[in-house]
mmCIF file of C-alpha atoms in Angstrom:
data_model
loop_
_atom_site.group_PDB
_atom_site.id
_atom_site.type_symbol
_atom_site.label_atom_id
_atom_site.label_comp_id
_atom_site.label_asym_id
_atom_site.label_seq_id
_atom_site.Cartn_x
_atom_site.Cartn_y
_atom_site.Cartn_z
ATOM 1 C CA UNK A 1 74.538 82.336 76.934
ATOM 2 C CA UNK A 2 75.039 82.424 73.129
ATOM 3 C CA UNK A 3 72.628 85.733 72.314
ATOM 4 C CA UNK A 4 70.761 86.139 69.094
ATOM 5 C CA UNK A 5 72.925 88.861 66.888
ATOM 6 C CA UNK A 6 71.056 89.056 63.581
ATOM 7 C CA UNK A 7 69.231 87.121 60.628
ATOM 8 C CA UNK A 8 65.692 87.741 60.992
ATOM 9 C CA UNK A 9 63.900 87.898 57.390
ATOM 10 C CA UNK A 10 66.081 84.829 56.753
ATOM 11 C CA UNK A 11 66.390 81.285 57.314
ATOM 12 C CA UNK A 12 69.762 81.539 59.180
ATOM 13 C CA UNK A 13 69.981 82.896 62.705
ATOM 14 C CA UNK A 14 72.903 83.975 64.132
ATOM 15 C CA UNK A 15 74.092 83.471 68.106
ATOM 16 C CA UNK A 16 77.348 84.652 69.479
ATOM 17 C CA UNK A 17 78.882 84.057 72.963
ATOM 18 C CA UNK A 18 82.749 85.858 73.607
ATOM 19 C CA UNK A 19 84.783 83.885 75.665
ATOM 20 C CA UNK A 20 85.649 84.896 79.589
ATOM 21 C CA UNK A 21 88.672 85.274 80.838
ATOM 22 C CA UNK A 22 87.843 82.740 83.188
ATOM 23 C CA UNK A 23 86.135 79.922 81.300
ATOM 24 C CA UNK A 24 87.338 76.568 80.927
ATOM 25 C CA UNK A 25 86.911 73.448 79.124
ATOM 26 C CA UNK A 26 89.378 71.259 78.178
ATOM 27 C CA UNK A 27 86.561 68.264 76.817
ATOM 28 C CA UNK A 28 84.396 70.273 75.066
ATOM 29 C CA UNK A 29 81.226 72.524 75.136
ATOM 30 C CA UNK A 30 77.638 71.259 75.478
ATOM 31 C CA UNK A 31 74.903 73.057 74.110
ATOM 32 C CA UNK A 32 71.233 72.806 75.156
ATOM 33 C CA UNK A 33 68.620 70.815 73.434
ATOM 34 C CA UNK A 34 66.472 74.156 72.357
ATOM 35 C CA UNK A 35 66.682 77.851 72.074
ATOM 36 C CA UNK A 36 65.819 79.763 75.063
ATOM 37 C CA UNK A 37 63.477 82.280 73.719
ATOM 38 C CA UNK A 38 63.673 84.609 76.708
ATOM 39 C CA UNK A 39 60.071 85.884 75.979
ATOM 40 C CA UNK A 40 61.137 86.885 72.148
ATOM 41 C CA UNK A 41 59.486 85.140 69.332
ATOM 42 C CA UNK A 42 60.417 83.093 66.536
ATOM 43 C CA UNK A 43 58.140 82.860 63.636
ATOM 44 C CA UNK A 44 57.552 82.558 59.832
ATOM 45 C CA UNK A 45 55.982 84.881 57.479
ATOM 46 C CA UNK A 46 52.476 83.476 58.279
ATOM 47 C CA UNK A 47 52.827 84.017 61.885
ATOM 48 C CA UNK A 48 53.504 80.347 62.854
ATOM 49 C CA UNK A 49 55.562 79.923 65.849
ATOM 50 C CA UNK A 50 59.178 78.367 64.564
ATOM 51 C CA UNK A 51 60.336 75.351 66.436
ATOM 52 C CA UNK A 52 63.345 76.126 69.140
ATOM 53 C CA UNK A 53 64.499 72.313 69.377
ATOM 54 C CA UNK A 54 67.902 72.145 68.157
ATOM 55 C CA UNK A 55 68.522 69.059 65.456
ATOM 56 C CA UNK A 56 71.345 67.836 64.139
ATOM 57 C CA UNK A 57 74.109 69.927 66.090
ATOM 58 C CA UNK A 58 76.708 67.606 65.722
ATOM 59 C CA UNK A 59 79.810 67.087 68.186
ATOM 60 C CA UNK A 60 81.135 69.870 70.093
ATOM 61 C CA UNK A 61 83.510 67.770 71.909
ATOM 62 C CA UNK A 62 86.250 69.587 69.658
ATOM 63 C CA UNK A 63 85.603 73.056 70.842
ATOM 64 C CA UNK A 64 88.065 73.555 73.722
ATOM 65 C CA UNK A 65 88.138 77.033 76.121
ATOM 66 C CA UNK A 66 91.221 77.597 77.426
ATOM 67 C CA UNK A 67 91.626 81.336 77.264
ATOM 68 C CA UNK A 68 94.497 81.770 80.084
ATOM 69 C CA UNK A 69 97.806 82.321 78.264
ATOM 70 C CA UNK A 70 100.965 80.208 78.834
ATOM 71 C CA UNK A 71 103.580 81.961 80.361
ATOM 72 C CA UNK A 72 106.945 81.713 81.487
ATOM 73 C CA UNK A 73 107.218 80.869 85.421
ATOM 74 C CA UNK A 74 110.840 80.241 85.772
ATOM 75 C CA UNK A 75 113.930 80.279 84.295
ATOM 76 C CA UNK A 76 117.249 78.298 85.275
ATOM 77 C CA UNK A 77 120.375 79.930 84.480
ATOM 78 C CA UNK A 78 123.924 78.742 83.594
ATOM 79 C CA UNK A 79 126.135 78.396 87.285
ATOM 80 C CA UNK A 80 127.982 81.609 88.093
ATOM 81 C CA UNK A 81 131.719 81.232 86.522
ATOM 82 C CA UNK A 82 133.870 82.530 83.694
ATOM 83 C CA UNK A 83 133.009 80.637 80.406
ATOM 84 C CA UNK A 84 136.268 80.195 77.846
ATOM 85 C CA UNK A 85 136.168 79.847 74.502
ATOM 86 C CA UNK A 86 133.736 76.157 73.571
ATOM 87 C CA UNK A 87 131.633 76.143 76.684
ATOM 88 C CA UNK A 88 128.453 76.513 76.322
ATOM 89 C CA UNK A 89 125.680 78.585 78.188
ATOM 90 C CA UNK A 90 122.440 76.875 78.680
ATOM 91 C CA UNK A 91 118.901 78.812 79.621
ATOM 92 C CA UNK A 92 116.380 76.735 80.577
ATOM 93 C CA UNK A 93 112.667 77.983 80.295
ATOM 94 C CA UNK A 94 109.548 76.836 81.818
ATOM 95 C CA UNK A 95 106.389 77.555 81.047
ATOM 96 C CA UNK A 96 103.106 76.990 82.838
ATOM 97 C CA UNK A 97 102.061 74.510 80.257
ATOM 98 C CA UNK A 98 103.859 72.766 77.736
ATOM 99 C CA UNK A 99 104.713 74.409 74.727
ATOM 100 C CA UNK A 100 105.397 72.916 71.334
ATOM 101 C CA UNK A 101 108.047 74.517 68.660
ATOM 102 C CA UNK A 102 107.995 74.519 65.359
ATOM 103 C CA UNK A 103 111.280 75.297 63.941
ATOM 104 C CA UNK A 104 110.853 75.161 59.885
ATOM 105 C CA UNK A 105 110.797 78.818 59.002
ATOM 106 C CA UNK A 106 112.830 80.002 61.672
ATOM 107 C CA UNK A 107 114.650 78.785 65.495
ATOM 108 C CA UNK A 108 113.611 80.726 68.339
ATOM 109 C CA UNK A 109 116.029 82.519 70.739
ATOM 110 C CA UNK A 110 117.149 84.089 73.658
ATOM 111 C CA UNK A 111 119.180 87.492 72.438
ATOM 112 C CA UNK A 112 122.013 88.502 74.551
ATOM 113 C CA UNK A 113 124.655 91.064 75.058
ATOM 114 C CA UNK A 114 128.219 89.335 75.941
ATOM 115 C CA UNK A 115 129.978 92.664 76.169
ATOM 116 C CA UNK A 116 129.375 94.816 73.636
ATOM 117 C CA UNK A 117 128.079 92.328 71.250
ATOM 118 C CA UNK A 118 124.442 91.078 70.445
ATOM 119 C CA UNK A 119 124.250 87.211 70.216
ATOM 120 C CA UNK A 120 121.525 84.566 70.248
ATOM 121 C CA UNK A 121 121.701 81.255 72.339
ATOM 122 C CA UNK A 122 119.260 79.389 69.831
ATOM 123 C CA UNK A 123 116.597 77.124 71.091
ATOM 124 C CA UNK A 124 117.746 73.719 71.281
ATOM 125 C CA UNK A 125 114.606 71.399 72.594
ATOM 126 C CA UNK A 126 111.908 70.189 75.159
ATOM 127 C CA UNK A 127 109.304 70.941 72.225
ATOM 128 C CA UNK A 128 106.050 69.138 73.492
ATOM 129 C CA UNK A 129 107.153 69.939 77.231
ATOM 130 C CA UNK A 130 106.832 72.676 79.758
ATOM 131 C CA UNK A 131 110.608 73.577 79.748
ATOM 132 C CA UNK A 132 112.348 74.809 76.445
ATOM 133 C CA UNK A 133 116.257 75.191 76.298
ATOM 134 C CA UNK A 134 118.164 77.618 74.889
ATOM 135 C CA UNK A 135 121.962 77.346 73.960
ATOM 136 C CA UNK A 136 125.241 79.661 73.471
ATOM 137 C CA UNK A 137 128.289 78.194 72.590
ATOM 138 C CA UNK A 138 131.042 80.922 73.659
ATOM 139 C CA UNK A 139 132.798 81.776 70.318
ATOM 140 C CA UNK A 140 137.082 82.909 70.437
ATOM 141 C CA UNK A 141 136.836 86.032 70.895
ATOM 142 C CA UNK A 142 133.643 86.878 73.243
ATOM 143 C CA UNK A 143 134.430 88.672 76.239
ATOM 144 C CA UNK A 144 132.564 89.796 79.475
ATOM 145 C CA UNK A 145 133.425 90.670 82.993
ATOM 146 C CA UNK A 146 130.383 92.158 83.992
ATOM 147 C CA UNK A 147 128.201 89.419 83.212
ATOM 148 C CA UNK A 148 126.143 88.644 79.792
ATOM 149 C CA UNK A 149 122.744 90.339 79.528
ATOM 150 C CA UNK A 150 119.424 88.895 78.052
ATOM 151 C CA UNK A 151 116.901 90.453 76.574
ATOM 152 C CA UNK A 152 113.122 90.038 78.318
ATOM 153 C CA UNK A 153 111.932 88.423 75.515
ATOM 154 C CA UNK A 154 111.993 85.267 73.501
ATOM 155 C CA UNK A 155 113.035 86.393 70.089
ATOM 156 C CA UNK A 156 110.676 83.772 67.117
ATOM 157 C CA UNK A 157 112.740 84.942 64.249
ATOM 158 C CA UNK A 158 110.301 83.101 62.389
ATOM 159 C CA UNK A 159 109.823 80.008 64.417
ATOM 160 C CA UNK A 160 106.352 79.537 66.326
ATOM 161 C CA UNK A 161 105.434 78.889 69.888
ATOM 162 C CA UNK A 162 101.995 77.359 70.749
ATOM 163 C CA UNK A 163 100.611 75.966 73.500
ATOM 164 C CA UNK A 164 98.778 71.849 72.279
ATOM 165 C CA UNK A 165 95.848 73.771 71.258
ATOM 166 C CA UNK A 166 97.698 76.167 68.954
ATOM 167 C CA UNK A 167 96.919 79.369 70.960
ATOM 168 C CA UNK A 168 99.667 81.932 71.170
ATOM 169 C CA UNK A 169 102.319 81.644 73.877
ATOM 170 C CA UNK A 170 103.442 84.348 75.857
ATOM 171 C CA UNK A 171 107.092 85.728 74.921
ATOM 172 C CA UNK A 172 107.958 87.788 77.996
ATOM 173 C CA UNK A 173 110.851 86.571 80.094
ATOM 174 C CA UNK A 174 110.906 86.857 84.219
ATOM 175 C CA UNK A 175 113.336 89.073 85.502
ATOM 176 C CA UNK A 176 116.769 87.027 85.944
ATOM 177 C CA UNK A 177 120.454 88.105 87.672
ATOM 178 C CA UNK A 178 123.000 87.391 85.294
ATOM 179 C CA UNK A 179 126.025 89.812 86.384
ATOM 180 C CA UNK A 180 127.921 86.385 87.797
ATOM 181 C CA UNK A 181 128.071 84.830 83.918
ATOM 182 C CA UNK A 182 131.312 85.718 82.887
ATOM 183 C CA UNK A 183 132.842 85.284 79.605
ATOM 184 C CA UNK A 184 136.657 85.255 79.094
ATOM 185 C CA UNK A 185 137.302 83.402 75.269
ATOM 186 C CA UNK A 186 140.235 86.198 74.381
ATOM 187 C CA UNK A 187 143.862 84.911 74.565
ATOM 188 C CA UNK A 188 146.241 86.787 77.181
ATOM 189 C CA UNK A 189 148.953 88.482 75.801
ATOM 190 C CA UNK A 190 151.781 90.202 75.825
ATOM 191 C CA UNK A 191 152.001 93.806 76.051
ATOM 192 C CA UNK A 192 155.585 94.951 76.573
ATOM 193 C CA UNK A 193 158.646 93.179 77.498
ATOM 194 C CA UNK A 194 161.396 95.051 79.870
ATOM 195 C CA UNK A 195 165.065 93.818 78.632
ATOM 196 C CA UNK A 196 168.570 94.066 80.414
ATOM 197 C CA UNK A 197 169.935 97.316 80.584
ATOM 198 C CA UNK A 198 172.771 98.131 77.959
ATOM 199 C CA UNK A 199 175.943 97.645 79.609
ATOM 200 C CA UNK A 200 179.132 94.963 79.857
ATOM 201 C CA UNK A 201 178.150 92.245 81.633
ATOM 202 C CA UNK A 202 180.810 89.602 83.304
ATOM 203 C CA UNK A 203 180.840 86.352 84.722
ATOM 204 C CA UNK A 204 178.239 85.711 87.284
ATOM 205 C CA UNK A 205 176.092 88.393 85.982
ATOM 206 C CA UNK A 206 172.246 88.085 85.424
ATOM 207 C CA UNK A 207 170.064 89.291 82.344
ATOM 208 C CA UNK A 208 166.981 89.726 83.611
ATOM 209 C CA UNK A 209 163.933 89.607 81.118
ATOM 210 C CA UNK A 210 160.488 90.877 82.098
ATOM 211 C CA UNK A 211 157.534 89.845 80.205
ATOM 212 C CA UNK A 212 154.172 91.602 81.106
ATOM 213 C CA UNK A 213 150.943 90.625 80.041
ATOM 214 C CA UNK A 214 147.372 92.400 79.589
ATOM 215 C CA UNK A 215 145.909 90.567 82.596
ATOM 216 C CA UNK A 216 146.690 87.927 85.101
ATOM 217 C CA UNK A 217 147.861 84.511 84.138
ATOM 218 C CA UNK A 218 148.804 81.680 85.805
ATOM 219 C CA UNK A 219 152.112 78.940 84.267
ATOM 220 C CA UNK A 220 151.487 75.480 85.172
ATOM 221 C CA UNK A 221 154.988 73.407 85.514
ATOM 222 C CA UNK A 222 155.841 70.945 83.038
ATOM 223 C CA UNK A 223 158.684 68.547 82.862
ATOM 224 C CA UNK A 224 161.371 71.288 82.785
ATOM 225 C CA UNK A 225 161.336 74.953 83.418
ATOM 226 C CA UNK A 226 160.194 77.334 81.073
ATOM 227 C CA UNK A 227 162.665 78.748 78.604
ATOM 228 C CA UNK A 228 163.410 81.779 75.960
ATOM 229 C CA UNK A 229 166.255 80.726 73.856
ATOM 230 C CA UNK A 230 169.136 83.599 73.632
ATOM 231 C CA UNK A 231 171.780 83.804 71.061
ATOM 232 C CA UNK A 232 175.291 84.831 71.970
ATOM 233 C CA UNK A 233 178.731 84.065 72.541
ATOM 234 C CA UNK A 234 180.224 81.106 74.675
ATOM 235 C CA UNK A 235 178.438 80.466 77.971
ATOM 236 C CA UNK A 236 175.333 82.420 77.991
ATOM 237 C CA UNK A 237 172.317 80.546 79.029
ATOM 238 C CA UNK A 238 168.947 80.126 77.971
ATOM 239 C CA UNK A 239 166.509 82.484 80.257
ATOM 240 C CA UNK A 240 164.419 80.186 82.703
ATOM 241 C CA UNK A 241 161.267 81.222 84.320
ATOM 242 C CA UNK A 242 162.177 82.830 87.441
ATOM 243 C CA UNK A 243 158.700 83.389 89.034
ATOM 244 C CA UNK A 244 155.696 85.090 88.496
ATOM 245 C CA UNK A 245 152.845 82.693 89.052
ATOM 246 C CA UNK A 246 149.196 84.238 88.677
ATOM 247 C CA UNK A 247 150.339 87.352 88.028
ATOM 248 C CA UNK A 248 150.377 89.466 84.817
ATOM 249 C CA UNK A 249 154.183 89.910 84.971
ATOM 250 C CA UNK A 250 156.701 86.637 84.504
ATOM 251 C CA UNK A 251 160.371 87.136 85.054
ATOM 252 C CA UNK A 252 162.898 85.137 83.241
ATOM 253 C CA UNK A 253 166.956 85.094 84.244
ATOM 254 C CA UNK A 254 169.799 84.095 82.301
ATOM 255 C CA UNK A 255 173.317 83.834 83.857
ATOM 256 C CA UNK A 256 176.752 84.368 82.375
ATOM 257 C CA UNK A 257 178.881 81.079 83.119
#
């Protein structure tokens, strides 16, 4: 019931009814054909009784209850792996409705933490549906080996979420594991190179150059063995790869002749 909150001494009356929690109507409310006086009295300044039948309402087919907030019910991650430099890391979101986005004064986005460094994997679309995705593009550079972390919200910066009846959406994120999305986008290199000890070496002898690197990598063969080129006098050969393979240490040999 819609109860009587003020107006008397006037010609306007005033009825209010708060929505429930749980009321719905998606078609639109009805309302009765008179006022349900309750055993109060409605009357004019002469004592006449006022008439309770309601004329002229109009439509109310346009007033929609839907007080239960969309939320987010799931959330697909990007597979487990390590993610190099131009892959991309997709979030999909699902709500228990569908959502619509409107991106003209700002793009909404999942914030994360790929090591030590905030970034934003920017929504991307599924406006007008129930699942919204969200998109990183791993930049040179990024690195994490413990696995990227997400805030447990949807960030608007600006942008708007509503649900088709332009009612707030719910920002909070479900709980998710992330520690298997790795990110390795930084180059290996080389951090210190061991060289032949300083001595005269004759024929048959071996330089042996060591070449050590900040973490694992692996050499994949080509058409002829990897080289360094060396500069000296007759017969000393260019170093060729002498093993090494997924490690962080490769070993190259050159031979007097």
């Amino acid at each position: 019931n819609a109860l009587y909150i003020s107006g008397t001494g006037s010609s306007n009356l005033l009825f209010r009814y708060t929505v429930q929690a749980d009321d719905m109507d998606m078609d639109g409310i009805e309302l009765s054909s008179t006022i349900n006086l309750n055993n109060a009295t409605i009357q004019d300044e002469a004592g006449n009784p006022a008439s309770t039948v309601l004329n002229n309402a109009g439509s109310l087919r346009n007033i929609i209850i839907n007080p239960v907030t969309i939320a987010v019910k799931n959330m697909t991650l990007p597979p487990q792996g390590i993610y190099k430099t131009g892959d991309t890391l997709v979030f999909a979101v699902t709500f228990t409705e569908k959502v619509f986005v409107n991106t003209s004064s700002g793009i909404p986005s999942l914030k994360l933490t790929i090591g030590n460094t905030s970034k934003n994997a920017f929504y991307r679309y599924g406006s007008g549906t129930s699942e919204l995705a969200f998109i990183y593009a791993i930049q040179p550079g990024d690195e994490d080996s413990n696995g990227v972390k997400m805030n447990s919200a949807i960030a608007l910066n600006n942008g708007l979420l509503k649900d088709e009846y332009a009612n707030d959406v719910s920002l909070i994120l479900i709980t998710a594991k992330t520690v298997g999305i790795l990110v390795d986008a930084v180059p290996p290199s080389i951090k210190n190179i061991s060289v032949p000890v300083s001595k005269l070496y004759k024929d048959a002898d071996t330089h042996d150059f060591v070449f050590r690197f900040n973490e694992k990598i692996s050499m994949t063969a080509g058409t002829e063995t990897a080289s360094i080129a060396l500069t000296g006098g007759p017969g000393l050969r260019s170093a060729v790869d002498s093993g090494g393979n997924k490690s962080d240490m490769f070993l190259y040999r050159s031979s007097i002749q």
